[in-house]
Amino acid sequence: MPPYDGDDKPHDECGVFGIYSSQPLDLAWLTYLGIFALQHRGQEAAGIAVSDGDKFHVEKDLGLVTQVFDERRLDSVRLANARVSIGHVRYSTTGSNLRFNAQPLTTRTNKGILGLAHNGNFVNAREVRNQMLMEGALFATTNDSEVMLNLIARESHMDLPEATAGAMQQLRGGYACVLMSRTALIGFRDPNGVRPLVIGQREGPDGAYVIASEPCALFAVGARLLRDVLPGELVWIDHDGLHSLMVHPGRPTPCSFEWIYFARSDSRLDGVDTHESRIRMGEQLAREFPVDADIVVPVPDSGMGAAIGYARESGIPFDYGLYKNPFAGRTFLAPTQAARDLKVKMKLSPTSAVRGKRVVLIDDSIVRGTTSRQIVNLLREAGATEVHFRVSSPPIKHPCFYGIDTAARKELVASTHSVDQIRELIGADSLKFISERGLREAVSGPGLCLACFNGEYPAGTPLLNDVDKLALEV
């Protein structure tokens, strides 16, 4: 796990993008646009792979999309007659953040090169990997994505969709992947639909198909949303068009944090609008935990939707009590605790709107509590007379095994403290979290994975060795 840098949030998973065109297009550029639109899902590494049916070019490195792909590096993956391309933005959840763990991952088979971009985690990857090592398999990285790629590659005597379906049946967890050969694009999603994946098609004569983590990536390349990839479904696109196979139907339990925090506010996943669901979370919070106050203030940007909803339902005016510096992003690494404390002040500063006011402060989550405490202190120093903290997720008590870095259990403040103890720790006048029932009503769509709140893991958990057990101890 990467070192804690003071950003007290569940860290994003990854973003995947794939495009297939039967007509020549600048797929490198379109893939660049697609993964740029998904940059919020991973800021540590970026990569693109492109094929024209013969050549297969890959470029990837550590950094943001704009840092990795200057004009020279983008030109290095451009192909005049490109037919298929995939891209990836990464936040490392398994495998340290080394350059060789950047994706897309590639491997060579007797039928040609395959490329994979993966979002999520396989909970049984270690057992499958160990078994494959005993059978003579070789691995070039330390991440679990390569387990899936090797499973597919060793069945290269089969058609690619058939080999991929077989690999899906051997791995458990939460995942959404795009896979490319020189002539085809495949997308597939875990049986519980924990990680999101959507299908789109470009307007115009090329009619190129696009598969991505969120609709925002479709819109960035001029595609309209067709539908979500269903939980347990495999789709593939080749010269004959779009095809589908239901490999492993399951009980849909998509990750609740997609609507709480991860997905862009302009996304719609599994039929549920992200922005509207966040407003409903705020409305539900106001019904469950009203308070006498003067203004409702969001922690930008993730608390914005819920703050709008809280203000609407409560009748308390909404105001911008915190300014967010748009240039203080996650690329700034704070090596010491003192530097991490200063990072919050670099990122957020209070406005005059809070002076002399009783503030309802709205945020999407509390992980360790460190940043929440600093924000409460900022508001008090700026003259807020009361700070009432409201959170649009339930208390996070358990780690995620499906592709989100929520910290080890012993670092989750709600796993070791009561709500009142957390309130005292962060210095708020009151603290309330939305209920699980309220969250379900706010999302009001599919069943949800709430494992990080209640410890009920729909796709199972890894087998724990002694190191894992120590990391999960309270």
CSV table of C-alpha atoms in Angstrom, one decimal:
chain,number,residue,atom,x,y,z
A,1,MET,CA,0.0,0.0,0.0
A,2,PRO,CA,1.4,3.5,-0.8
A,3,PRO,CA,2.3,5.6,2.1
A,4,TYR,CA,-0.4,7.8,3.6
A,5,ASP,CA,0.0,11.3,2.2
A,6,GLY,CA,-2.5,13.1,4.2
A,7,ASP,CA,-5.4,12.8,1.7
A,8,ASP,CA,-7.9,11.3,4.2
A,9,LYS,CA,-10.3,9.7,1.6
A,10,PRO,CA,-10.8,6.2,0.3
A,11,HIS,CA,-8.5,6.3,-2.7
A,12,ASP,CA,-9.8,5.8,-6.2
A,13,GLU,CA,-9.6,2.4,-7.9
A,14,CYS,CA,-8.6,2.6,-11.6
A,15,GLY,CA,-10.2,3.7,-14.8
A,16,VAL,CA,-10.3,1.6,-18.0
A,17,PHE,CA,-11.2,2.6,-21.6
A,18,GLY,CA,-11.3,0.7,-24.9
A,19,ILE,CA,-12.4,1.6,-28.4
A,20,TYR,CA,-12.9,-0.4,-31.6
A,21,SER,CA,-13.4,1.1,-35.1
A,22,SER,CA,-14.0,-0.6,-38.4
A,23,GLN,CA,-12.7,2.6,-40.1
A,24,PRO,CA,-9.4,4.3,-39.6
A,25,LEU,CA,-9.4,6.8,-36.7
A,26,ASP,CA,-6.8,8.4,-34.5
A,27,LEU,CA,-7.5,6.0,-31.7
A,28,ALA,CA,-4.4,7.0,-29.7
A,29,TRP,CA,-5.8,10.6,-29.4
A,30,LEU,CA,-9.4,9.3,-28.7
A,31,THR,CA,-8.0,7.0,-26.0
A,32,TYR,CA,-6.0,9.9,-24.5
A,33,LEU,CA,-9.2,11.9,-24.3
A,34,GLY,CA,-11.0,8.9,-22.7
A,35,ILE,CA,-8.5,8.3,-20.0
A,36,PHE,CA,-8.1,12.0,-19.3
A,37,ALA,CA,-11.9,12.0,-18.6
A,38,LEU,CA,-11.3,9.2,-16.1
A,39,GLN,CA,-8.3,10.9,-14.4
A,40,HIS,CA,-10.3,11.2,-11.1
A,41,ARG,CA,-10.2,7.4,-10.9
A,42,GLY,CA,-6.4,7.1,-10.7
A,43,GLN,CA,-3.5,9.6,-10.6
A,44,GLU,CA,-0.4,7.4,-10.3
A,45,ALA,CA,0.1,5.9,-13.7
A,46,ALA,CA,-1.4,6.0,-17.2
A,47,GLY,CA,-1.0,3.9,-20.4
A,48,ILE,CA,-2.3,3.3,-23.9
A,49,ALA,CA,-2.1,0.4,-26.3
A,50,VAL,CA,-3.0,0.6,-30.0
A,51,SER,CA,-3.2,-2.0,-32.8
A,52,ASP,CA,-3.9,-1.7,-36.5
A,53,GLY,CA,-4.3,-5.5,-36.9
A,54,ASP,CA,-0.6,-6.0,-37.5
A,55,LYS,CA,1.4,-3.6,-35.3
A,56,PHE,CA,0.8,-3.4,-31.5
A,57,HIS,CA,2.2,-0.3,-29.8
A,58,VAL,CA,2.2,0.3,-26.0
A,59,GLU,CA,3.2,3.4,-24.0
A,60,LYS,CA,2.8,3.8,-20.2
A,61,ASP,CA,4.5,5.4,-17.3
A,62,LEU,CA,4.0,6.9,-13.8
A,63,GLY,CA,2.2,10.2,-13.6
A,64,LEU,CA,-1.0,11.9,-14.7
A,65,VAL,CA,-2.3,11.5,-18.3
A,66,THR,CA,-0.9,14.9,-19.3
A,67,GLN,CA,2.4,14.1,-17.7
A,68,VAL,CA,2.9,10.7,-19.4
A,69,PHE,CA,1.6,11.7,-22.8
A,70,ASP,CA,3.2,14.7,-24.3
A,71,GLU,CA,3.0,15.0,-28.1
A,72,ARG,CA,6.1,12.8,-28.7
A,73,ARG,CA,4.9,9.9,-26.6
A,74,LEU,CA,1.4,10.1,-28.0
A,75,ASP,CA,2.9,10.0,-31.5
A,76,SER,CA,4.8,6.8,-30.5
A,77,VAL,CA,1.5,4.9,-30.2
A,78,ARG,CA,-0.3,6.4,-33.2
A,79,LEU,CA,-1.0,4.1,-36.1
A,80,ALA,CA,-2.5,5.3,-39.4
A,81,ASN,CA,-4.9,2.4,-39.7
A,82,ALA,CA,-5.6,1.8,-36.0
A,83,ARG,CA,-8.6,-0.5,-35.3
A,84,VAL,CA,-8.5,-1.1,-31.6
A,85,SER,CA,-7.1,0.6,-28.5
A,86,ILE,CA,-7.3,0.5,-24.8
A,87,GLY,CA,-6.2,2.8,-22.0
A,88,HIS,CA,-5.8,2.8,-18.2
A,89,VAL,CA,-5.3,5.2,-15.3
A,90,ARG,CA,-4.1,3.6,-12.1
A,91,TYR,CA,-4.2,3.9,-8.4
A,92,SER,CA,-2.3,1.0,-6.9
A,93,THR,CA,-4.3,-1.2,-4.7
A,94,THR,CA,-2.3,-4.4,-5.2
A,95,GLY,CA,1.3,-4.3,-6.3
A,96,SER,CA,3.5,-1.4,-5.3
A,97,ASN,CA,3.4,1.7,-7.5
A,98,LEU,CA,6.4,0.7,-9.7
A,99,ARG,CA,6.7,1.5,-13.4
A,100,PHE,CA,6.3,-2.1,-14.4
A,101,ASN,CA,2.9,-2.3,-12.7
A,102,ALA,CA,1.5,0.4,-14.9
A,103,GLN,CA,-1.1,-0.8,-17.4
A,104,PRO,CA,-2.1,-1.9,-20.0
A,105,LEU,CA,-0.3,-5.2,-19.3
A,106,THR,CA,0.6,-7.2,-22.4
A,107,THR,CA,1.5,-10.7,-23.1
A,108,ARG,CA,2.4,-12.7,-26.3
A,109,THR,CA,0.5,-15.9,-27.2
A,110,ASN,CA,0.7,-18.2,-30.2
A,111,LYS,CA,-2.2,-16.2,-31.7
A,112,GLY,CA,-0.6,-12.8,-31.1
A,113,ILE,CA,-0.3,-10.1,-28.5
A,114,LEU,CA,-3.0,-9.4,-25.8
A,115,GLY,CA,-3.4,-6.2,-23.8
A,116,LEU,CA,-5.4,-5.9,-20.6
A,117,ALA,CA,-6.5,-2.9,-18.5
A,118,HIS,CA,-8.1,-3.8,-15.2
A,119,ASN,CA,-10.1,-2.0,-12.5
A,120,GLY,CA,-10.6,-3.8,-9.2
A,121,ASN,CA,-9.1,-6.7,-7.2
A,122,PHE,CA,-9.3,-10.5,-7.4
A,123,VAL,CA,-9.7,-11.9,-3.9
A,124,ASN,CA,-8.3,-15.4,-4.8
A,125,ALA,CA,-5.5,-14.1,-7.1
A,126,ARG,CA,-2.8,-15.3,-4.7
A,127,GLU,CA,-4.0,-18.9,-4.7
A,128,VAL,CA,-4.4,-18.9,-8.5
A,129,ARG,CA,-1.0,-17.3,-9.0
A,130,ASN,CA,0.7,-19.8,-6.7
A,131,GLN,CA,-0.9,-22.7,-8.6
A,132,MET,CA,0.2,-21.2,-11.9
A,133,LEU,CA,3.7,-20.7,-10.7
A,134,MET,CA,3.8,-24.4,-9.7
A,135,GLU,CA,2.7,-25.2,-13.3
A,136,GLY,CA,5.5,-23.2,-14.8
A,137,ALA,CA,3.9,-19.8,-15.4
A,138,LEU,CA,6.0,-16.7,-15.4
A,139,PHE,CA,5.0,-13.3,-14.0
A,140,ALA,CA,6.6,-9.9,-14.8
A,141,THR,CA,4.7,-7.8,-12.3
A,142,THR,CA,3.4,-7.9,-8.7
A,143,ASN,CA,-0.2,-7.0,-9.4
A,144,ASP,CA,-3.2,-9.3,-9.6
A,145,SER,CA,-4.2,-8.1,-13.1
A,146,GLU,CA,-1.4,-10.3,-14.6
A,147,VAL,CA,-3.1,-13.4,-13.1
A,148,MET,CA,-6.2,-12.7,-15.3
A,149,LEU,CA,-4.0,-12.0,-18.3
A,150,ASN,CA,-2.0,-15.2,-17.9
A,151,LEU,CA,-5.2,-17.3,-17.4
A,152,ILE,CA,-6.5,-16.0,-20.7
A,153,ALA,CA,-3.2,-16.4,-22.5
A,154,ARG,CA,-2.7,-20.0,-21.5
A,155,GLU,CA,-6.0,-20.9,-23.2
A,156,SER,CA,-5.0,-19.3,-26.5
A,157,HIS,CA,-6.1,-22.5,-28.4
A,158,MET,CA,-9.6,-21.3,-27.7
A,159,ASP,CA,-11.4,-18.3,-29.2
A,160,LEU,CA,-10.5,-15.2,-27.2
A,161,PRO,CA,-14.1,-14.7,-25.8
A,162,GLU,CA,-14.2,-18.3,-24.7
A,163,ALA,CA,-10.8,-18.1,-23.1
A,164,THR,CA,-11.8,-14.9,-21.3
A,165,ALA,CA,-15.0,-16.5,-20.0
A,166,GLY,CA,-13.0,-19.4,-18.6
A,167,ALA,CA,-10.7,-17.0,-16.7
A,168,MET,CA,-13.7,-15.2,-15.4
A,169,GLN,CA,-15.0,-18.4,-13.9
A,170,GLN,CA,-11.7,-19.0,-12.0
A,171,LEU,CA,-11.3,-15.6,-10.4
A,172,ARG,CA,-13.5,-14.0,-7.7
A,173,GLY,CA,-13.7,-10.4,-6.6
A,174,GLY,CA,-14.8,-7.0,-7.9
A,175,TYR,CA,-13.5,-6.2,-11.4
A,176,ALA,CA,-14.1,-4.5,-14.7
A,177,CYS,CA,-11.7,-5.1,-17.5
A,178,VAL,CA,-11.0,-4.2,-21.1
A,179,LEU,CA,-9.0,-6.7,-23.2
A,180,MET,CA,-7.6,-6.3,-26.7
A,181,SER,CA,-6.1,-8.4,-29.3
A,182,ARG,CA,-4.9,-7.0,-32.6
A,183,THR,CA,-8.4,-7.3,-34.1
A,184,ALA,CA,-10.9,-7.3,-31.3
A,185,LEU,CA,-12.0,-5.5,-28.1
A,186,ILE,CA,-13.5,-7.3,-25.1
A,187,GLY,CA,-15.1,-5.9,-21.9
A,188,PHE,CA,-16.2,-7.9,-18.9
A,189,ARG,CA,-17.5,-7.3,-15.4
A,190,ASP,CA,-17.6,-9.3,-12.2
A,191,PRO,CA,-20.8,-11.3,-11.3
A,192,ASN,CA,-21.8,-8.8,-8.6
A,193,GLY,CA,-21.1,-5.8,-10.7
A,194,VAL,CA,-19.0,-4.3,-8.0
A,195,ARG,CA,-16.9,-2.2,-10.4
A,196,PRO,CA,-18.7,-0.2,-13.1
A,197,LEU,CA,-18.4,-0.7,-16.9
A,198,VAL,CA,-20.4,0.9,-19.7
A,199,ILE,CA,-20.8,0.6,-23.5
A,200,GLY,CA,-21.2,3.4,-25.9
A,201,GLN,CA,-21.1,4.2,-29.6
A,202,ARG,CA,-19.7,7.1,-31.5
A,203,GLU,CA,-22.1,9.2,-33.5
A,204,GLY,CA,-21.2,9.6,-37.2
A,205,PRO,CA,-20.1,7.4,-40.0
A,206,ASP,CA,-17.4,5.4,-38.2
A,207,GLY,CA,-19.9,4.2,-35.5
A,208,ALA,CA,-16.9,3.1,-33.3
A,209,TYR,CA,-17.8,1.2,-30.1
A,210,VAL,CA,-16.4,2.3,-26.8
A,211,ILE,CA,-16.2,0.5,-23.4
A,212,ALA,CA,-15.3,2.5,-20.3
A,213,SER,CA,-15.5,2.8,-16.6
A,214,GLU,CA,-17.9,5.7,-16.7
A,215,PRO,CA,-20.1,7.5,-19.3
A,216,CYS,CA,-18.0,10.7,-19.0
A,217,ALA,CA,-15.3,8.9,-21.0
A,218,LEU,CA,-17.8,8.0,-23.7
A,219,PHE,CA,-19.0,11.6,-24.0
A,220,ALA,CA,-15.3,12.8,-24.2
A,221,VAL,CA,-14.9,11.0,-27.5
A,222,GLY,CA,-18.3,11.8,-29.0
A,223,ALA,CA,-20.0,8.6,-28.1
A,224,ARG,CA,-23.5,8.1,-26.6
A,225,LEU,CA,-24.3,5.7,-23.8
A,226,LEU,CA,-25.8,2.5,-25.0
A,227,ARG,CA,-26.0,0.6,-21.7
A,228,ASP,CA,-24.1,-0.8,-18.7
A,229,VAL,CA,-22.2,-4.1,-19.1
A,230,LEU,CA,-24.3,-6.4,-16.9
A,231,PRO,CA,-22.8,-8.1,-13.9
A,232,GLY,CA,-21.2,-11.3,-15.0
A,233,GLU,CA,-21.4,-10.3,-18.7
A,234,LEU,CA,-18.7,-10.5,-21.4
A,235,VAL,CA,-19.1,-8.3,-24.5
A,236,TRP,CA,-16.8,-8.2,-27.5
A,237,ILE,CA,-16.5,-6.2,-30.6
A,238,ASP,CA,-14.9,-7.2,-33.9
A,239,HIS,CA,-15.5,-6.7,-37.6
A,240,ASP,CA,-19.0,-8.3,-37.2
A,241,GLY,CA,-20.1,-5.8,-34.6
A,242,LEU,CA,-21.1,-6.1,-30.9
A,243,HIS,CA,-21.6,-9.5,-29.2
A,244,SER,CA,-22.6,-10.5,-25.7
A,245,LEU,CA,-22.3,-13.6,-23.5
A,246,MET,CA,-23.6,-14.0,-20.0
A,247,VAL,CA,-20.8,-15.9,-18.3
A,248,HIS,CA,-21.6,-15.8,-14.7
A,249,PRO,CA,-24.9,-14.3,-13.6
A,250,GLY,CA,-24.9,-13.1,-10.0
A,251,ARG,CA,-26.6,-10.9,-7.5
A,252,PRO,CA,-25.9,-7.2,-8.5
A,253,THR,CA,-24.2,-5.4,-5.6
A,254,PRO,CA,-22.3,-2.5,-7.1
A,255,CYS,CA,-20.0,-0.5,-4.9
A,256,SER,CA,-21.9,2.2,-3.0
A,257,PHE,CA,-18.9,4.5,-3.0
A,258,GLU,CA,-19.4,5.0,-6.8
A,259,TRP,CA,-22.4,7.1,-5.9
A,260,ILE,CA,-21.0,8.5,-2.6
A,261,TYR,CA,-17.6,9.7,-3.9
A,262,PHE,CA,-15.8,8.0,-6.8
A,263,ALA,CA,-17.9,8.5,-10.0
A,264,ARG,CA,-18.0,11.9,-11.6
A,265,SER,CA,-21.1,13.9,-10.8
A,266,ASP,CA,-22.2,13.8,-14.4
A,267,SER,CA,-22.1,10.0,-14.6
A,268,ARG,CA,-25.0,7.6,-14.6
A,269,LEU,CA,-24.2,4.0,-13.5
A,270,ASP,CA,-26.5,1.0,-13.4
A,271,GLY,CA,-29.4,3.4,-14.2
A,272,VAL,CA,-28.7,5.7,-11.2
A,273,ASP,CA,-27.7,9.4,-11.7
A,274,THR,CA,-24.7,10.2,-9.5
A,275,HIS,CA,-25.5,13.9,-8.9
A,276,GLU,CA,-29.1,13.2,-8.1
A,277,SER,CA,-28.3,10.4,-5.7
A,278,ARG,CA,-25.8,12.6,-3.8
A,279,ILE,CA,-28.5,15.3,-3.4
A,280,ARG,CA,-30.9,12.6,-2.1
A,281,MET,CA,-28.2,11.5,0.4
A,282,GLY,CA,-28.1,15.1,1.7
A,283,GLU,CA,-31.9,15.2,1.9
A,284,GLN,CA,-31.9,12.0,3.8
A,285,LEU,CA,-29.2,13.3,6.2
A,286,ALA,CA,-31.4,16.3,6.9
A,287,ARG,CA,-34.4,14.1,7.7
A,288,GLU,CA,-32.4,11.8,9.9
A,289,PHE,CA,-30.3,14.3,11.7
A,290,PRO,CA,-31.7,17.9,11.7
A,291,VAL,CA,-29.9,20.7,13.5
A,292,ASP,CA,-30.4,24.4,14.2
A,293,ALA,CA,-27.8,26.2,12.1
A,294,ASP,CA,-27.2,29.2,9.9
A,295,ILE,CA,-25.5,27.8,6.8
A,296,VAL,CA,-24.7,24.5,5.1
A,297,VAL,CA,-21.1,24.3,3.9
A,298,PRO,CA,-19.7,21.5,1.7
A,299,VAL,CA,-16.2,20.1,1.9
A,300,PRO,CA,-15.3,20.7,-1.8
A,301,ASP,CA,-15.7,19.0,-4.1
A,302,SER,CA,-17.0,15.7,-2.8
A,303,GLY,CA,-19.5,17.1,-0.3
A,304,MET,CA,-21.2,19.4,-2.8
A,305,GLY,CA,-24.2,17.3,-3.9
A,306,ALA,CA,-25.1,16.2,-0.4
A,307,ALA,CA,-24.8,19.7,0.9
A,308,ILE,CA,-27.2,20.9,-1.8
A,309,GLY,CA,-29.6,18.2,-0.7
A,310,TYR,CA,-29.2,19.0,3.0
A,311,ALA,CA,-29.9,22.7,2.4
A,312,ARG,CA,-33.0,22.0,0.3
A,313,GLU,CA,-34.5,19.6,2.8
A,314,SER,CA,-33.6,21.6,5.9
A,315,GLY,CA,-34.3,25.1,4.6
A,316,ILE,CA,-30.9,26.2,5.9
A,317,PRO,CA,-29.0,28.4,3.3
A,318,PHE,CA,-26.2,26.8,1.3
A,319,ASP,CA,-23.0,28.8,1.1
A,320,TYR,CA,-19.3,28.3,0.1
A,321,GLY,CA,-17.6,28.3,3.4
A,322,LEU,CA,-14.4,26.6,2.1
A,323,TYR,CA,-12.3,27.5,-0.9
A,324,LYS,CA,-10.5,24.7,-2.6
A,325,ASN,CA,-7.2,25.5,-4.3
A,326,PRO,CA,-7.5,23.8,-7.8
A,327,PHE,CA,-3.7,23.4,-8.0
A,328,ALA,CA,-3.2,21.5,-4.7
A,329,GLY,CA,-3.8,18.1,-6.1
A,330,ARG,CA,-2.6,14.6,-5.2
A,331,THR,CA,0.7,15.0,-7.0
A,332,PHE,CA,1.9,17.0,-4.0
A,333,LEU,CA,3.6,14.5,-1.6
A,334,ALA,CA,3.8,15.4,2.1
A,335,PRO,CA,6.6,13.4,3.7
A,336,THR,CA,6.0,14.3,7.4
A,337,GLN,CA,3.0,14.8,9.6
A,338,ALA,CA,3.8,18.5,9.9
A,339,ALA,CA,3.8,18.8,6.1
A,340,ARG,CA,0.6,16.8,5.9
A,341,ASP,CA,-1.0,19.3,8.2
A,342,LEU,CA,0.1,22.1,6.1
A,343,LYS,CA,-1.2,20.3,3.0
A,344,VAL,CA,-4.8,20.7,4.2
A,345,LYS,CA,-4.2,24.5,4.5
A,346,MET,CA,-2.7,24.5,1.0
A,347,LYS,CA,-5.8,22.7,-0.3
A,348,LEU,CA,-8.6,24.4,1.7
A,349,SER,CA,-9.2,27.8,3.2
A,350,PRO,CA,-12.3,29.2,4.9
A,351,THR,CA,-14.2,32.1,3.5
A,352,SER,CA,-15.9,34.9,5.4
A,353,ALA,CA,-19.2,33.2,5.0
A,354,VAL,CA,-18.6,31.2,8.2
A,355,ARG,CA,-17.8,34.1,10.5
A,356,GLY,CA,-20.2,34.2,13.4
A,357,LYS,CA,-22.3,31.4,11.9
A,358,ARG,CA,-23.5,28.0,13.1
A,359,VAL,CA,-22.2,25.7,10.4
A,360,VAL,CA,-23.5,22.4,9.1
A,361,LEU,CA,-20.4,20.9,7.5
A,362,ILE,CA,-21.1,18.2,4.9
A,363,ASP,CA,-18.6,15.6,3.7
A,364,ASP,CA,-18.8,12.2,1.9
A,365,SER,CA,-16.8,10.1,4.4
A,366,ILE,CA,-14.4,10.0,7.3
A,367,VAL,CA,-11.6,7.5,7.1
A,368,ARG,CA,-8.9,8.3,9.6
A,369,GLY,CA,-10.4,11.6,11.0
A,370,THR,CA,-7.2,13.6,10.6
A,371,THR,CA,-8.3,15.8,7.8
A,372,SER,CA,-11.8,16.2,9.3
A,373,ARG,CA,-10.3,17.6,12.5
A,374,GLN,CA,-8.2,20.1,10.6
A,375,ILE,CA,-11.1,21.3,8.6
A,376,VAL,CA,-13.2,21.8,11.8
A,377,ASN,CA,-10.3,23.8,13.2
A,378,LEU,CA,-10.1,25.9,10.1
A,379,LEU,CA,-13.7,26.9,10.4
A,380,ARG,CA,-13.4,27.7,14.1
A,381,GLU,CA,-10.3,29.8,13.5
A,382,ALA,CA,-12.3,31.7,10.8
A,383,GLY,CA,-15.0,32.5,13.3
A,384,ALA,CA,-17.6,29.7,13.1
A,385,THR,CA,-19.5,29.6,16.4
A,386,GLU,CA,-20.6,26.0,16.0
A,387,VAL,CA,-19.6,23.2,13.6
A,388,HIS,CA,-22.1,20.3,13.1
A,389,PHE,CA,-20.6,17.6,10.9
A,390,ARG,CA,-22.8,15.5,8.7
A,391,VAL,CA,-21.5,12.6,6.6
A,392,SER,CA,-23.2,11.1,3.5
A,393,SER,CA,-21.8,7.6,4.1
A,394,PRO,CA,-22.1,5.3,7.1
A,395,PRO,CA,-19.0,4.9,9.3
A,396,ILE,CA,-16.3,3.0,7.5
A,397,LYS,CA,-15.3,0.1,9.7
A,398,HIS,CA,-13.9,-2.5,7.3
A,399,PRO,CA,-11.3,-2.6,4.5
A,400,CYS,CA,-12.3,-3.0,0.9
A,401,PHE,CA,-10.9,-6.1,-1.0
A,402,TYR,CA,-12.4,-5.1,-4.3
A,403,GLY,CA,-10.2,-2.4,-5.6
A,404,ILE,CA,-10.4,0.5,-3.2
A,405,ASP,CA,-7.7,1.5,-0.8
A,406,THR,CA,-9.6,2.3,2.4
A,407,ALA,CA,-6.6,1.7,4.7
A,408,ALA,CA,-6.0,-1.2,7.0
A,409,ARG,CA,-8.8,-1.8,9.5
A,410,LYS,CA,-6.7,-0.6,12.5
A,411,GLU,CA,-6.3,2.8,10.7
A,412,LEU,CA,-10.1,3.3,10.2
A,413,VAL,CA,-11.2,5.6,13.0
A,414,ALA,CA,-14.8,4.2,13.0
A,415,SER,CA,-13.5,0.6,13.7
A,416,THR,CA,-11.8,1.7,17.0
A,417,HIS,CA,-14.0,4.7,18.1
A,418,SER,CA,-17.7,5.3,18.7
A,419,VAL,CA,-19.4,8.1,16.9
A,420,ASP,CA,-19.2,10.3,20.0
A,421,GLN,CA,-15.5,9.5,20.4
A,422,ILE,CA,-14.9,10.5,16.7
A,423,ARG,CA,-16.9,13.7,17.3
A,424,GLU,CA,-14.6,14.5,20.2
A,425,LEU,CA,-11.5,13.6,18.2
A,426,ILE,CA,-12.4,15.9,15.3
A,427,GLY,CA,-13.7,18.7,17.6
A,428,ALA,CA,-17.2,19.0,16.1
A,429,ASP,CA,-20.2,20.1,18.2
A,430,SER,CA,-22.2,17.2,16.7
A,431,LEU,CA,-21.4,14.4,14.3
A,432,LYS,CA,-23.9,12.2,12.4
A,433,PHE,CA,-23.5,9.6,9.6
A,434,ILE,CA,-26.2,8.6,7.2
A,435,SER,CA,-27.8,5.3,8.0
A,436,GLU,CA,-27.3,2.2,5.7
A,437,ARG,CA,-31.1,2.3,5.1
A,438,GLY,CA,-30.9,5.9,4.2
A,439,LEU,CA,-28.0,5.3,1.8
A,440,ARG,CA,-29.9,2.5,0.1
A,441,GLU,CA,-33.0,4.8,-0.3
A,442,ALA,CA,-30.8,7.6,-1.7
A,443,VAL,CA,-29.2,5.5,-4.4
A,444,SER,CA,-32.6,3.8,-5.0
A,445,GLY,CA,-31.4,1.5,-7.7
A,446,PRO,CA,-29.6,-1.8,-7.5
A,447,GLY,CA,-28.6,-3.6,-4.4
A,448,LEU,CA,-25.4,-2.2,-3.0
A,449,CYS,CA,-22.0,-3.5,-1.7
A,450,LEU,CA,-21.8,-2.0,1.8
A,451,ALA,CA,-18.9,-4.2,3.0
A,452,CYS,CA,-16.8,-1.3,4.2
A,453,PHE,CA,-19.6,-0.3,6.5
A,454,ASN,CA,-21.0,-3.7,7.7
A,455,GLY,CA,-18.3,-6.3,6.8
A,456,GLU,CA,-20.7,-8.3,4.5
A,457,TYR,CA,-18.5,-9.0,1.5
A,458,PRO,CA,-20.7,-10.2,-1.5
A,459,ALA,CA,-17.8,-11.6,-3.5
A,460,GLY,CA,-15.8,-13.1,-0.6
A,461,THR,CA,-12.5,-12.2,1.0
A,462,PRO,CA,-8.9,-13.3,0.4
A,463,LEU,CA,-7.4,-16.1,2.4
A,464,LEU,CA,-5.4,-14.3,5.1
A,465,ASN,CA,-1.8,-15.0,5.9
A,466,ASP,CA,-0.2,-13.8,9.1
A,467,VAL,CA,0.8,-10.5,7.5
A,468,ASP,CA,-2.7,-9.8,6.3
A,469,LYS,CA,-4.1,-10.7,9.7
A,470,LEU,CA,-1.8,-8.2,11.4
A,471,ALA,CA,-2.9,-5.5,8.9
A,472,LEU,CA,-6.6,-6.1,9.6
A,473,GLU,CA,-6.3,-6.2,13.4
A,474,VAL,CA,-8.3,-3.6,15.3
